[in-house]
Amino acid sequence: MSDATTQPRSNTSAGTISGATIRAEEAAHFGRLAKDWWDPKGSSAMLHRLNPVRLQFLREAIDLHWAGDIEARQPLAGKSALDVGCGAGLLCEPLARLGADVTGVDAAPENTAAAAVHAEGAGLDIRYIAGEVGSLDLGTFDLVTAMEVIEHVADKSAFVAALAGRLAPGGLMVLSTPNRTPQSRLLMIGAAEGIGLIPKGTHHWDDFITPEELDELLGDAGLDMGTPRGIGFSPARGLHLSGDLSLNYIVTARAR
């Protein structure tokens, strides 16, 4: 649901790098989490629970997009993948194991450093770069992902345009983000951040984006958005793919 009274934080605040989508205060916040990003019981525990759900959606999307063999262990073999806002590599490493040649980009150098160390320890060849995706000479990729990122950027339109510019012809983009609803304000910020399931200050509800708004942004960048799937939560099932978009959702996008 859209809230016409909600105004996102200014793109020209003191915490914004001039002409960039990165908010310096956001990068610093996540950089401080780098040291225990891979600890499933640490400050990023919720991401560890979320990752299998995202990967389930991704695997289905990959198989549908490239009409691949659903039994294939490496459906991304021979393809390149870019994960924007990669953190310390929680998604990059599974993408590499699915066969992709993976590049991860993050605003916080602490995160890409931690990601590189972890990938080396896991025997995975992943390229990590700190910086803003729109200002880096990266080329194009068959798969572009940006999970739980767009709600943190200063200029959402410029960010989506930068993602679109990294998508190779015939490629697939996948994004996930919280929805701006009363439910997400209550549960993701009031409850989850309040009791420490998510580090306090991670989210700003005014910056959450509705599916309708994301569809418009993608359209402006020349992309068609697929049908969103919700990422819901219940005590019995934990985090799971759902028809309920009120908390969080994940979508595909393709060039027109």
C-alpha positions as a Python dict, from the first residue, in 0.01 Angstrom:
ca = {
    (1, 'M'): (0, 0, 0),
    (2, 'S'): (125, 343, -88),
    (3, 'D'): (133, 617, 174),
    (4, 'A'): (113, 952, 0),
    (5, 'T'): (210, 1130, 321),
    (6, 'T'): (540, 945, 351),
    (7, 'Q'): (846, 1133, 234),
    (8, 'P'): (1172, 938, 189),
    (9, 'R'): (1483, 1071, 350),
    (10, 'S'): (1650, 1340, 144),
    (11, 'N'): (1890, 1230, -128),
    (12, 'T'): (2107, 1533, -53),
    (13, 'S'): (2158, 1473, 317),
    (14, 'A'): (2499, 1506, 473),
    (15, 'G'): (2525, 1127, 480),
    (16, 'T'): (2490, 1091, 104),
    (17, 'I'): (2790, 1072, -126),
    (18, 'S'): (2738, 1344, -384),
    (19, 'G'): (2598, 1215, -712),
    (20, 'A'): (2579, 859, -581),
    (21, 'T'): (2313, 619, -465),
    (22, 'I'): (2511, 516, -158),
    (23, 'R'): (2424, 666, 179),
    (24, 'A'): (2744, 685, 378),
    (25, 'E'): (2565, 621, 708),
    (26, 'E'): (2404, 307, 566),
    (27, 'A'): (2738, 175, 441),
    (28, 'A'): (2894, 245, 780),
    (29, 'H'): (2611, 66, 962),
    (30, 'F'): (2653, -252, 759),
    (31, 'G'): (3031, -226, 764),
    (32, 'R'): (3017, -249, 1142),
    (33, 'L'): (2840, -585, 1107),
    (34, 'A'): (3109, -732, 881),
    (35, 'K'): (3300, -914, 1153),
    (36, 'D'): (3020, -1156, 1236),
    (37, 'W'): (2821, -1156, 910),
    (38, 'W'): (2884, -1529, 868),
    (39, 'D'): (2783, -1617, 1224),
    (40, 'P'): (2435, -1776, 1198),
    (41, 'K'): (2369, -1674, 1557),
    (42, 'G'): (2518, -1325, 1526),
    (43, 'S'): (2381, -990, 1414),
    (44, 'S'): (2301, -1126, 1066),
    (45, 'A'): (2112, -1430, 1192),
    (46, 'M'): (1794, -1320, 1016),
    (47, 'L'): (1977, -1310, 683),
    (48, 'H'): (2090, -1668, 737),
    (49, 'R'): (1725, -1765, 783),
    (50, 'L'): (1621, -1559, 480),
    (51, 'N'): (1887, -1690, 244),
    (52, 'P'): (1733, -2035, 178),
    (53, 'V'): (1401, -1869, 90),
    (54, 'R'): (1569, -1633, -154),
    (55, 'L'): (1762, -1924, -306),
    (56, 'Q'): (1443, -2125, -351),
    (57, 'F'): (1290, -1840, -548),
    (58, 'L'): (1612, -1784, -743),
    (59, 'R'): (1647, -2148, -844),
    (60, 'E'): (1289, -2155, -973),
    (61, 'A'): (1341, -1827, -1160),
    (62, 'I'): (1668, -1947, -1314),
    (63, 'D'): (1513, -2272, -1435),
    (64, 'L'): (1214, -2091, -1584),
    (65, 'H'): (1416, -1814, -1747),
    (66, 'W'): (1674, -2034, -1913),
    (67, 'A'): (1449, -2341, -1943),
    (68, 'G'): (1711, -2537, -1761),
    (69, 'D'): (1721, -2887, -1620),
    (70, 'I'): (1566, -2868, -1274),
    (71, 'E'): (1792, -3154, -1166),
    (72, 'A'): (2110, -2977, -1274),
    (73, 'R'): (2353, -2913, -990),
    (74, 'Q'): (2499, -2609, -1166),
    (75, 'P'): (2225, -2437, -1367),
    (76, 'L'): (2436, -2119, -1390),
    (77, 'A'): (2738, -2291, -1547),
    (78, 'G'): (2878, -2069, -1820),
    (79, 'K'): (2686, -1765, -1695),
    (80, 'S'): (2795, -1454, -1506),
    (81, 'A'): (2623, -1318, -1196),
    (82, 'L'): (2642, -983, -1017),
    (83, 'D'): (2515, -945, -660),
    (84, 'V'): (2478, -580, -563),
    (85, 'G'): (2479, -501, -192),
    (86, 'C'): (2645, -837, -140),
    (87, 'G'): (2740, -787, 224),
    (88, 'A'): (2994, -1053, 317),
    (89, 'G'): (2885, -1287, 40),
    (90, 'L'): (2591, -1487, 179),
    (91, 'L'): (2430, -1501, -165),
    (92, 'C'): (2745, -1485, -378),
    (93, 'E'): (2879, -1816, -250),
    (94, 'P'): (2565, -2019, -333),
    (95, 'L'): (2555, -1854, -676),
    (96, 'A'): (2914, -1964, -732),
    (97, 'R'): (2824, -2317, -628),
    (98, 'L'): (2541, -2306, -883),
    (99, 'G'): (2812, -2259, -1144),
    (100, 'A'): (2814, -1883, -1201),
    (101, 'D'): (3117, -1660, -1247),
    (102, 'V'): (3026, -1427, -959),
    (103, 'T'): (3103, -1064, -883),
    (104, 'G'): (2986, -907, -557),
    (105, 'V'): (2965, -531, -504),
    (106, 'D'): (2904, -361, -171),
    (107, 'A'): (2921, -4, -42),
    (108, 'A'): (3120, -108, 267),
    (109, 'P'): (3483, -209, 213),
    (110, 'E'): (3470, -400, 543),
    (111, 'N'): (3207, -628, 393),
    (112, 'T'): (3389, -704, 70),
    (113, 'A'): (3708, -773, 267),
    (114, 'A'): (3523, -1018, 493),
    (115, 'A'): (3356, -1173, 189),
    (116, 'A'): (3688, -1229, 12),
    (117, 'V'): (3841, -1397, 316),
    (118, 'H'): (3542, -1628, 357),
    (119, 'A'): (3530, -1719, -12),
    (120, 'E'): (3902, -1803, -12),
    (121, 'G'): (3849, -2026, 290),
    (122, 'A'): (3566, -2201, 109),
    (123, 'G'): (3776, -2251, -204),
    (124, 'L'): (3552, -2027, -416),
    (125, 'D'): (3678, -1786, -682),
    (126, 'I'): (3455, -1478, -640),
    (127, 'R'): (3544, -1122, -734),
    (128, 'Y'): (3448, -865, -469),
    (129, 'I'): (3454, -489, -525),
    (130, 'A'): (3371, -206, -284),
    (131, 'G'): (3190, 89, -436),
    (132, 'E'): (2877, 211, -608),
    (133, 'V'): (2749, -9, -887),
    (134, 'G'): (2671, 283, -1117),
    (135, 'S'): (3025, 419, -1105),
    (136, 'L'): (3211, 92, -1157),
    (137, 'D'): (3322, -38, -1497),
    (138, 'L'): (3188, -388, -1455),
    (139, 'G'): (3044, -487, -1790),
    (140, 'T'): (2720, -681, -1810),
    (141, 'F'): (2596, -1000, -1644),
    (142, 'D'): (2348, -1275, -1722),
    (143, 'L'): (2206, -1259, -1369),
    (144, 'V'): (2185, -943, -1156),
    (145, 'T'): (2059, -962, -798),
    (146, 'A'): (1999, -695, -534),
    (147, 'M'): (1850, -845, -219),
    (148, 'E'): (1729, -621, 63),
    (149, 'V'): (1922, -329, -87),
    (150, 'I'): (1696, -81, -264),
    (151, 'E'): (1541, 34, 65),
    (152, 'H'): (1885, 157, 172),
    (153, 'V'): (1984, 364, -132),
    (154, 'A'): (1959, 740, -169),
    (155, 'D'): (1823, 757, -524),
    (156, 'K'): (1611, 454, -605),
    (157, 'S'): (1555, 551, -968),
    (158, 'A'): (1927, 594, -1033),
    (159, 'F'): (1999, 266, -854),
    (160, 'V'): (1750, 69, -1065),
    (161, 'A'): (1886, 232, -1380),
    (162, 'A'): (2237, 127, -1277),
    (163, 'L'): (2120, -231, -1222),
    (164, 'A'): (1949, -232, -1562),
    (165, 'G'): (2271, -110, -1719),
    (166, 'R'): (2453, -415, -1583),
    (167, 'L'): (2203, -664, -1726),
    (168, 'A'): (2315, -847, -2039),
    (169, 'P'): (2070, -899, -2326),
    (170, 'G'): (1842, -1188, -2238),
    (171, 'G'): (1946, -1164, -1874),
    (172, 'L'): (1750, -1202, -1553),
    (173, 'M'): (1727, -964, -1257),
    (174, 'V'): (1599, -1057, -912),
    (175, 'L'): (1528, -811, -630),
    (176, 'S'): (1382, -844, -283),
    (177, 'T'): (1278, -570, -42),
    (178, 'P'): (1041, -497, 247),
    (179, 'N'): (698, -359, 160),
    (180, 'R'): (586, -29, 313),
    (181, 'T'): (282, -142, 510),
    (182, 'P'): (159, -116, 868),
    (183, 'Q'): (254, -483, 912),
    (184, 'S'): (617, -424, 814),
    (185, 'R'): (640, -124, 1045),
    (186, 'L'): (503, -327, 1335),
    (187, 'L'): (688, -654, 1282),
    (188, 'M'): (1015, -569, 1105),
    (189, 'I'): (1097, -249, 1290),
    (190, 'G'): (889, -246, 1606),
    (191, 'A'): (925, -614, 1690),
    (192, 'A'): (1230, -758, 1510),
    (193, 'E'): (1457, -458, 1571),
    (194, 'G'): (1303, -401, 1912),
    (195, 'I'): (1401, -744, 2043),
    (196, 'G'): (1730, -768, 1854),
    (197, 'L'): (1643, -1015, 1575),
    (198, 'I'): (1757, -744, 1336),
    (199, 'P'): (2024, -488, 1442),
    (200, 'K'): (1857, -167, 1556),
    (201, 'G'): (1875, 107, 1296),
    (202, 'T'): (1893, -135, 1002),
    (203, 'H'): (1560, -24, 855),
    (204, 'H'): (1384, 305, 798),
    (205, 'W'): (1017, 240, 722),
    (206, 'D'): (980, 555, 512),
    (207, 'D'): (1233, 409, 266),
    (208, 'F'): (1045, 82, 215),
    (209, 'I'): (903, 51, -135),
    (210, 'T'): (572, -98, -247),
    (211, 'P'): (544, -342, -538),
    (212, 'E'): (359, -78, -737),
    (213, 'E'): (642, 170, -686),
    (214, 'L'): (905, -87, -776),
    (215, 'D'): (712, -182, -1090),
    (216, 'E'): (714, 184, -1196),
    (217, 'L'): (1088, 221, -1128),
    (218, 'L'): (1168, -93, -1326),
    (219, 'G'): (944, 20, -1610),
    (220, 'D'): (1122, 354, -1627),
    (221, 'A'): (1448, 159, -1664),
    (222, 'G'): (1310, -46, -1953),
    (223, 'L'): (1238, -359, -1749),
    (224, 'D'): (923, -564, -1702),
    (225, 'M'): (858, -687, -1348),
    (226, 'G'): (732, -1038, -1290),
    (227, 'T'): (463, -1134, -1043),
    (228, 'P'): (596, -1069, -691),
    (229, 'R'): (609, -1343, -433),
    (230, 'G'): (578, -1261, -68),
    (231, 'I'): (831, -1364, 195),
    (232, 'G'): (615, -1431, 497),
    (233, 'F'): (676, -1547, 852),
    (234, 'S'): (488, -1779, 1082),
    (235, 'P'): (596, -1948, 1406),
    (236, 'A'): (531, -2288, 1252),
    (237, 'R'): (708, -2237, 918),
    (238, 'G'): (951, -1954, 988),
    (239, 'L'): (1036, -1748, 680),
    (240, 'H'): (881, -1887, 362),
    (241, 'L'): (758, -1794, 15),
    (242, 'S'): (399, -1679, 37),
    (243, 'G'): (117, -1506, -145),
    (244, 'D'): (120, -1243, 130),
    (245, 'L'): (327, -941, 24),
    (246, 'S'): (268, -736, 338),
    (247, 'L'): (612, -789, 498),
    (248, 'N'): (863, -856, 225),
    (249, 'Y'): (855, -962, -138),
    (250, 'I'): (1084, -1087, -413),
    (251, 'V'): (1048, -1032, -788),
    (252, 'T'): (1210, -1097, -1123),
    (253, 'A'): (1267, -836, -1393),
    (254, 'R'): (1360, -870, -1759),
    (255, 'A'): (1445, -626, -2034),
    (256, 'R'): (1160, -541, -2267),
}
